[in-house]
CSV table of N, CA, C and O in Angstrom, one decimal:
chain,number,residue,atom,x,y,z
A,282,MET,N,5.6,9.9,-12.4
A,282,MET,CA,5.3,8.9,-11.6
A,282,MET,C,4.2,8.8,-11.8
A,282,MET,O,3.5,10.0,-11.0
A,283,GLY,N,3.5,8.0,-10.8
A,283,GLY,CA,2.0,7.9,-9.9
A,283,GLY,C,0.8,8.5,-11.1
A,283,GLY,O,-0.3,7.0,-10.9
A,284,LYS,N,0.7,9.6,-10.8
A,284,LYS,CA,-1.0,10.0,-11.3
A,284,LYS,C,-1.5,9.0,-13.0
A,284,LYS,O,-3.0,9.2,-12.9
A,285,ASN,N,-0.2,8.7,-13.6
A,285,ASN,CA,-1.2,8.5,-14.5
A,285,ASN,C,-1.5,6.9,-14.6
A,285,ASN,O,-2.4,6.0,-15.5
A,286,ARG,N,-1.7,6.2,-13.5
A,286,ARG,CA,-2.1,5.0,-13.6
A,286,ARG,C,-3.3,4.7,-12.1
A,286,ARG,O,-2.8,5.8,-11.2
A,287,PRO,N,-3.6,3.6,-12.3
A,287,PRO,CA,-4.5,3.7,-11.3
A,287,PRO,C,-4.2,4.2,-10.2
A,287,PRO,O,-2.6,2.2,-10.0
A,288,ILE,N,-4.5,3.4,-8.7
A,288,ILE,CA,-3.8,3.8,-8.0
A,288,ILE,C,-3.0,2.3,-7.4
A,288,ILE,O,-2.1,2.3,-6.6
A,289,LYS,N,-3.7,1.3,-7.1
A,289,LYS,CA,-3.8,-0.1,-7.1
A,289,LYS,C,-2.9,-0.6,-7.5
A,289,LYS,O,-2.2,-1.2,-7.3
A,290,PHE,N,-2.5,-0.6,-8.9
A,290,PHE,CA,-1.4,-0.7,-9.4
A,290,PHE,C,-0.1,0.5,-9.4
A,290,PHE,O,0.8,-0.3,-9.3
A,291,ARG,N,-0.3,1.3,-9.1
A,291,ARG,CA,0.6,2.2,-8.2
A,291,ARG,C,1.5,1.5,-7.0
A,291,ARG,O,2.6,1.6,-6.7
A,292,ILE,N,0.4,0.6,-6.2
A,292,ILE,CA,0.7,0.8,-4.8
A,292,ILE,C,1.6,-0.5,-5.1
A,292,ILE,O,2.4,-0.7,-4.6
A,293,LEU,N,0.9,-1.8,-5.6
A,293,LEU,CA,1.7,-2.7,-6.3
A,293,LEU,C,3.1,-2.2,-7.2
A,293,LEU,O,4.1,-3.0,-6.7
A,294,GLU,N,2.7,-1.1,-8.1
A,294,GLU,CA,4.7,-0.7,-8.7
A,294,GLU,C,5.4,-0.3,-6.9
A,294,GLU,O,6.7,-1.0,-6.9
A,295,LEU,N,4.9,0.3,-6.2
A,295,LEU,CA,5.7,0.3,-5.1
A,295,LEU,C,6.1,-0.6,-4.1
A,295,LEU,O,7.6,-0.7,-3.6
A,296,PHE,N,5.4,-1.6,-3.7
A,296,PHE,CA,5.7,-3.0,-4.0
A,296,PHE,C,6.8,-4.3,-4.5
A,296,PHE,O,7.4,-4.4,-3.5
A,297,LEU,N,6.8,-3.6,-5.1
A,297,LEU,CA,7.6,-4.0,-6.2
A,297,LEU,C,9.2,-4.0,-6.0
A,297,LEU,O,10.4,-4.8,-6.7
A,298,ASP,N,9.3,-3.8,-5.0
A,298,ASP,CA,11.1,-3.1,-4.5
A,298,ASP,C,11.5,-4.2,-4.2
A,298,ASP,O,12.8,-4.3,-3.6
A,299,GLY,N,10.7,-4.8,-3.4
A,299,GLY,CA,11.0,-6.5,-3.1
A,299,GLY,C,11.2,-6.0,-1.1
A,299,GLY,O,11.6,-7.1,-1.2
A,300,LYS,N,11.1,-5.0,-0.7
A,300,LYS,CA,11.1,-4.7,0.0
A,300,LYS,C,9.7,-4.9,0.9
A,300,LYS,O,8.6,-4.7,0.3
A,301,GLU,N,9.3,-5.2,2.8
A,301,GLU,CA,8.4,-4.9,3.1
A,301,GLU,C,7.6,-3.2,3.4
A,301,GLU,O,8.9,-3.0,3.2
A,302,HIS,N,6.9,-3.2,3.6
A,302,HIS,CA,6.2,-1.8,3.7
A,302,HIS,C,5.4,-2.1,4.7
A,302,HIS,O,4.2,-2.4,4.8
A,303,TRP,N,5.5,-0.5,5.7
A,303,TRP,CA,3.9,-0.6,6.5
A,303,TRP,C,3.1,0.1,5.6
A,303,TRP,O,2.9,1.1,5.2
A,304,ASN,N,2.0,-0.1,6.2
A,304,ASN,CA,0.4,0.6,5.3
A,304,ASN,C,0.6,1.8,5.1
A,304,ASN,O,0.6,2.6,4.6
A,305,HIS,N,0.7,2.3,6.9
A,305,HIS,CA,0.9,4.1,6.7
A,305,HIS,C,2.0,4.8,5.4
A,305,HIS,O,2.3,5.3,5.4
A,306,GLU,N,2.9,3.9,5.5
A,306,GLU,CA,4.2,4.6,4.6
A,306,GLU,C,3.4,4.9,3.1
A,306,GLU,O,3.7,5.5,2.0
A,307,ILE,N,2.8,3.4,2.6
A,307,ILE,CA,2.2,3.5,1.0
A,307,ILE,C,0.8,4.7,0.9
A,307,ILE,O,1.1,5.6,0.2
A,308,VAL,N,0.5,4.9,2.1
A,308,VAL,CA,-0.9,5.3,2.4
A,308,VAL,C,-0.4,6.7,1.9
A,308,VAL,O,-0.4,8.1,1.1
A,309,SER,N,0.6,7.3,2.9
A,309,SER,CA,1.4,8.7,3.1
A,309,SER,C,2.1,8.8,1.4
A,309,SER,O,2.0,10.2,0.9
A,310,LYS,N,2.8,8.3,1.0
A,310,LYS,CA,3.1,7.8,-0.8
A,310,LYS,C,2.6,8.7,-1.2
A,310,LYS,O,2.7,9.2,-2.5
A,311,ILE,N,1.1,7.9,-1.4
A,311,ILE,CA,0.0,7.3,-2.6
A,311,ILE,C,-0.7,8.6,-2.5
A,311,ILE,O,-1.0,10.1,-3.2
A,312,GLN,N,-0.9,9.4,-0.9
A,312,GLN,CA,-1.8,10.2,-1.2
A,312,GLN,C,-0.9,12.3,-1.2
A,312,GLN,O,-1.5,12.8,-1.6
A,313,GLU,N,0.4,12.2,-1.6
A,313,GLU,CA,1.7,12.6,-2.0
A,313,GLU,C,1.8,13.3,-3.2
A,313,GLU,O,1.5,13.8,-3.8
A,314,GLU,N,1.8,11.6,-4.0
A,314,GLU,CA,1.5,11.3,-5.2
A,314,GLU,C,-0.2,12.1,-6.1
A,314,GLU,O,0.3,12.7,-7.0
A,315,TYR,N,-0.6,11.4,-5.3
A,315,TYR,CA,-2.3,11.7,-6.0
A,315,TYR,C,-3.1,13.0,-5.8
A,315,TYR,O,-4.6,12.7,-5.6
A,316,ASN,N,-2.3,13.4,-4.7
A,316,ASN,CA,-2.9,14.9,-3.5
A,316,ASN,C,-4.6,14.7,-3.3
A,316,ASN,O,-4.9,15.1,-3.5
A,317,MET,N,-3.7,13.4,-2.7
A,317,MET,CA,-5.5,12.9,-1.8
A,317,MET,C,-5.7,12.8,0.0
A,317,MET,O,-5.1,12.5,0.2
A,318,GLN,N,-5.5,14.5,0.0
A,318,GLN,CA,-4.9,14.6,1.6
A,318,GLN,C,-6.5,14.3,2.6
A,318,GLN,O,-7.5,14.6,1.7
A,319,GLY,N,-5.6,14.2,3.5
A,319,GLY,CA,-7.0,14.6,4.5
A,319,GLY,C,-7.7,12.5,4.5
A,319,GLY,O,-6.7,11.9,4.2
A,320,ASN,N,-8.8,12.6,5.7
A,320,ASN,CA,-9.0,11.6,6.0
A,320,ASN,C,-9.3,10.3,5.4
A,320,ASN,O,-9.4,8.9,5.3
A,321,TYR,N,-10.6,10.9,4.1
A,321,TYR,CA,-10.8,10.2,3.5
A,321,TYR,C,-10.6,9.5,2.3
A,321,TYR,O,-9.9,8.5,2.1
A,322,GLY,N,-8.9,10.4,2.0
A,322,GLY,CA,-8.1,9.9,1.1
A,322,GLY,C,-6.8,9.0,1.4
A,322,GLY,O,-6.9,7.6,0.8
A,323,ARG,N,-6.7,9.1,3.2
A,323,ARG,CA,-6.1,8.0,3.2
A,323,ARG,C,-6.6,6.3,3.7
A,323,ARG,O,-6.3,6.1,3.6
A,324,ASP,N,-8.1,6.4,4.3
A,324,ASP,CA,-8.8,5.6,4.4
A,324,ASP,C,-9.2,5.1,3.1
A,324,ASP,O,-9.0,3.6,2.9
A,325,SER,N,-9.4,5.7,1.8
A,325,SER,CA,-9.3,4.8,1.1
A,325,SER,C,-8.1,4.4,0.7
A,325,SER,O,-8.3,2.9,-0.2
A,326,ILE,N,-6.9,4.7,0.3
A,326,ILE,CA,-5.7,3.7,-0.3
A,326,ILE,C,-5.9,2.6,1.0
A,326,ILE,O,-5.5,1.8,0.0
A,327,ASN,N,-5.7,3.4,2.1
A,327,ASN,CA,-5.7,1.7,2.9
A,327,ASN,C,-6.7,0.8,2.6
A,327,ASN,O,-6.4,-0.5,2.9
A,328,PHE,N,-8.1,0.9,2.2
A,328,PHE,CA,-8.6,0.0,1.3
A,328,PHE,C,-8.8,-0.8,0.9
A,328,PHE,O,-8.4,-1.6,0.1
A,329,ASP,N,-7.7,0.0,-0.4
A,329,ASP,CA,-6.7,-0.4,-1.5
A,329,ASP,C,-6.2,-1.0,-1.2
A,329,ASP,O,-5.9,-2.3,-1.2
A,330,ILE,N,-4.8,-1.1,-0.5
A,330,ILE,CA,-4.6,-2.0,0.5
A,330,ILE,C,-4.9,-3.2,0.8
A,330,ILE,O,-4.5,-4.7,0.4
A,331,ILE,N,-5.9,-3.0,1.5
A,331,ILE,CA,-6.4,-4.8,2.1
A,331,ILE,C,-7.2,-5.2,0.7
A,331,ILE,O,-7.1,-6.0,1.0
A,332,GLU,N,-7.6,-4.5,0.1
A,332,GLU,CA,-8.1,-5.3,-1.1
A,332,GLU,C,-7.3,-6.2,-1.9
A,332,GLU,O,-7.5,-7.4,-2.0
A,333,LEU,N,-6.1,-5.0,-2.1
A,333,LEU,CA,-4.8,-6.0,-2.8
A,333,LEU,C,-4.4,-7.3,-1.9
A,333,LEU,O,-4.0,-8.4,-2.5
A,334,ALA,N,-4.0,-7.3,-0.7
A,334,ALA,CA,-4.0,-8.2,0.4
A,334,ALA,C,-5.2,-9.6,0.0
A,334,ALA,O,-4.8,-10.8,0.2
A,335,SER,N,-6.8,-8.8,0.5
A,335,SER,CA,-7.4,-9.5,-0.1
A,335,SER,C,-7.5,-10.8,-0.9
A,335,SER,O,-8.0,-11.6,-1.0
A,336,GLY,N,-7.1,-10.2,-1.9
A,336,GLY,CA,-7.3,-10.8,-3.9
A,336,GLY,C,-5.8,-11.8,-3.5
A,336,GLY,O,-5.5,-12.2,-4.7
A,337,GLY,N,-5.3,-11.8,-2.1
A,337,GLY,CA,-3.8,-12.2,-2.7
A,337,GLY,C,-2.5,-11.5,-3.1
A,337,GLY,O,-1.6,-12.3,-3.1
A,338,MET,N,-3.1,-10.6,-3.6
A,338,MET,CA,-1.7,-9.7,-4.0
A,338,MET,C,-0.3,-9.2,-3.4
A,338,MET,O,1.0,-8.9,-3.7
A,339,LEU,N,-0.6,-8.9,-1.8
A,339,LEU,CA,0.1,-8.6,-0.7
A,339,LEU,C,-0.5,-9.7,0.4
A,339,LEU,O,-1.3,-9.7,0.4
A,340,LYS,N,0.8,-9.4,1.0
A,340,LYS,CA,0.8,-10.7,2.2
A,340,LYS,C,1.1,-10.1,3.0
A,340,LYS,O,2.3,-9.3,4.0
A,341,ASP,N,0.0,-10.3,4.6
A,341,ASP,CA,0.3,-9.4,5.7
A,341,ASP,C,1.0,-9.8,6.6
A,341,ASP,O,0.9,-11.2,7.0
A,342,LEU,N,2.1,-9.2,6.9
A,342,LEU,CA,3.4,-10.1,7.8
A,342,LEU,C,3.0,-10.0,9.1
A,342,LEU,O,3.5,-11.0,9.9
A,343,GLU,N,2.9,-8.6,9.6
A,343,GLU,CA,3.1,-8.0,10.8
A,343,GLU,C,1.8,-7.2,11.2
A,343,GLU,O,1.5,-6.2,10.1
A,344,GLN,N,1.2,-7.1,12.4
A,344,GLN,CA,0.4,-5.9,12.7
A,344,GLN,C,0.9,-5.3,14.0
A,344,GLN,O,1.7,-6.1,15.1
A,345,ARG,N,0.9,-3.9,14.3
A,345,ARG,CA,0.8,-3.5,15.9
A,345,ARG,C,-0.1,-2.1,15.9
A,345,ARG,O,-0.7,-1.4,15.1
A,346,VAL,N,-0.4,-2.0,17.4
A,346,VAL,CA,-1.8,-0.8,17.5
A,346,VAL,C,-0.6,1.0,17.2
A,346,VAL,O,0.3,0.3,17.7
A,347,ASP,N,-1.2,1.6,16.3
A,347,ASP,CA,-0.3,2.9,16.2
A,347,ASP,C,-1.5,3.6,17.5
A,347,ASP,O,-1.7,4.3,17.8
A,348,GLU,N,-0.2,3.3,18.7
A,348,GLU,CA,0.0,3.7,20.0
A,348,GLU,C,0.3,5.2,19.5
A,348,GLU,O,-0.3,6.3,20.9
A,349,GLU,N,1.2,5.8,18.6
A,349,GLU,CA,2.3,7.2,18.2
A,349,GLU,C,1.1,8.6,17.4
A,349,GLU,O,1.1,9.4,17.4
A,350,GLY,N,-0.5,7.2,16.8
A,350,GLY,CA,-1.0,8.5,16.2
A,350,GLY,C,0.0,9.0,14.1
A,350,GLY,O,-0.1,9.5,14.0
A,351,ILE,N,0.7,7.2,14.2
A,351,ILE,CA,2.1,7.4,13.0
A,351,ILE,C,0.6,8.0,12.0
A,351,ILE,O,0.4,8.6,10.8
A,352,TYR,N,-0.8,6.7,11.8
A,352,TYR,CA,-1.6,6.9,11.1
A,352,TYR,C,-2.9,7.1,11.2
A,352,TYR,O,-3.6,7.9,10.9
A,353,LYS,N,-3.5,6.1,12.2
A,353,LYS,CA,-4.6,7.0,12.7
A,353,LYS,C,-4.3,6.7,14.5
A,353,LYS,O,-4.6,4.7,14.8
A,354,LYS,N,-4.2,6.9,15.2
A,354,LYS,CA,-4.7,6.1,17.1
A,354,LYS,C,-5.2,5.1,17.0
A,354,LYS,O,-6.6,5.5,16.9
A,355,GLY,N,-4.4,4.7,17.9
A,355,GLY,CA,-5.4,3.5,18.4
A,355,GLY,C,-5.9,2.6,17.5
A,355,GLY,O,-6.3,1.1,17.6
A,356,PHE,N,-5.8,2.5,15.7
A,356,PHE,CA,-5.6,1.4,15.0
A,356,PHE,C,-5.1,0.8,14.3
A,356,PHE,O,-3.2,1.0,15.4
A,357,LEU,N,-5.3,-0.4,13.6
A,357,LEU,CA,-3.8,-1.4,13.7
A,357,LEU,C,-2.5,-0.4,12.6
A,357,LEU,O,-3.4,-0.5,11.5
A,358,LEU,N,-1.9,-1.3,12.4
A,358,LEU,CA,-0.8,-0.9,11.3
A,358,LEU,C,0.0,-2.4,10.9
A,358,LEU,O,-0.2,-3.3,11.6
A,359,HIS,N,-0.2,-2.0,9.8
A,359,HIS,CA,0.1,-3.7,9.0
A,359,HIS,C,0.9,-3.5,7.9
A,359,HIS,O,1.1,-2.6,7.1
A,360,LYS,N,1.9,-4.4,8.6
A,360,LYS,CA,3.0,-4.6,7.4
A,360,LYS,C,3.4,-5.3,6.5
A,360,LYS,O,2.5,-6.6,6.9
A,361,TYR,N,3.7,-5.5,4.9
A,361,TYR,CA,3.1,-6.5,4.1
A,361,TYR,C,4.5,-6.2,3.2
A,361,TYR,O,5.4,-5.6,3.0
A,362,GLU,N,3.9,-7.4,2.6
A,362,GLU,CA,5.1,-7.7,0.9
A,362,GLU,C,4.6,-8.1,-0.1
A,362,GLU,O,3.6,-8.6,0.1
A,363,ILE,N,5.0,-8.0,-1.4
A,363,ILE,CA,4.1,-8.5,-2.5
A,363,ILE,C,4.4,-9.8,-2.3
A,363,ILE,O,5.4,-10.4,-2.4
A,364,THR,N,3.0,-10.7,-3.2
A,364,THR,CA,3.5,-12.2,-3.2
A,364,THR,C,3.9,-12.3,-4.1
A,364,THR,O,3.8,-10.8,-5.2
A,365,ASP,N,4.0,-14.1,-4.9
A,365,ASP,CA,4.3,-14.1,-6.3
A,365,ASP,C,3.7,-14.1,-7.4
A,365,ASP,O,3.7,-13.3,-8.3
A,366,PHE,N,2.2,-13.4,-6.5
A,366,PHE,CA,1.1,-13.6,-7.7
A,366,PHE,C,1.0,-12.3,-8.0
A,366,PHE,O,0.3,-12.0,-8.6
A,367,GLY,N,1.6,-11.1,-7.4
A,367,GLY,CA,1.2,-10.1,-6.6
A,367,GLY,C,2.1,-9.6,-7.9
A,367,GLY,O,2.2,-8.6,-8.9
A,368,LYS,N,3.6,-9.9,-8.0
A,368,LYS,CA,4.1,-10.4,-9.0
A,368,LYS,C,3.9,-10.0,-10.3
A,368,LYS,O,3.8,-9.5,-11.0
A,369,VAL,N,3.2,-11.4,-10.4
A,369,VAL,CA,2.8,-12.1,-11.7
A,369,VAL,C,1.1,-10.9,-12.2
A,369,VAL,O,1.5,-10.3,-13.6
A,370,ARG,N,0.7,-10.2,-11.2
A,370,ARG,CA,-0.4,-9.4,-11.9
A,370,ARG,C,0.3,-7.9,-12.1
A,370,ARG,O,-0.5,-7.4,-12.9
A,371,GLY,N,1.0,-7.6,-11.5
A,371,GLY,CA,1.8,-6.2,-11.3
A,371,GLY,C,2.6,-6.7,-13.1
A,371,GLY,O,1.9,-5.4,-13.6
A,372,SER,N,3.1,-7.3,-13.4
A,372,SER,CA,3.8,-7.9,-14.5
A,372,SER,C,2.7,-8.1,-16.2
A,372,SER,O,2.6,-7.6,-17.0
A,373,ASP,N,1.6,-8.7,-15.8
A,373,ASP,CA,0.0,-8.8,-16.7
A,373,ASP,C,-0.4,-7.0,-17.1
A,373,ASP,O,-0.6,-6.6,-18.3
A,374,ALA,N,-0.2,-6.3,-15.6
A,374,ALA,CA,-0.6,-5.2,-16.1
A,374,ALA,C,0.3,-3.8,-16.5
A,374,ALA,O,0.3,-2.9,-16.9
A,375,CYS,N,1.3,-4.7,-16.3
A,375,CYS,CA,2.7,-3.8,-17.7
A,375,CYS,C,3.6,-2.9,-16.2
A,375,CYS,O,4.0,-1.6,-16.8
A,376,ILE,N,3.6,-3.2,-14.9
A,376,ILE,CA,3.8,-3.2,-14.1
A,376,ILE,C,5.5,-2.8,-14.6
A,376,ILE,O,5.4,-4.3,-14.1
A,377,ARG,N,6.4,-2.1,-13.8
A,377,ARG,CA,7.8,-2.4,-14.3
A,377,ARG,C,8.0,-2.6,-12.6
A,377,ARG,O,8.1,-2.4,-11.7
A,378,TYR,N,9.2,-4.3,-12.8
A,378,TYR,CA,10.0,-4.1,-11.4
A,378,TYR,C,11.0,-3.1,-11.5
A,378,TYR,O,12.3,-2.5,-11.9
A,379,VAL,N,10.9,-2.8,-10.2
A,379,VAL,CA,11.6,-1.6,-9.8
A,379,VAL,C,13.3,-2.5,-9.4
A,379,VAL,O,13.6,-3.6,-8.7
């Protein structure tokens, strides 16, 4: 799973479980699947999540400051869920619902 599809498609696929996810949870999963360790990989995956949210495919539900350093100490953590539009776009891209 994972590596055979573009990262943004995989991100949408992870959200198709119908649950809310914090960005750091998705980022760490993608880093593992695509072997994208390090700060550059972390930040580029997070940027992909931000682009999906900006495009209306993910909805930003909650934010909190990362005081523990889970993702990046002092930065905002975001909790997202997939939107109906994201589900349609995922379906258009042949992403299966989990």
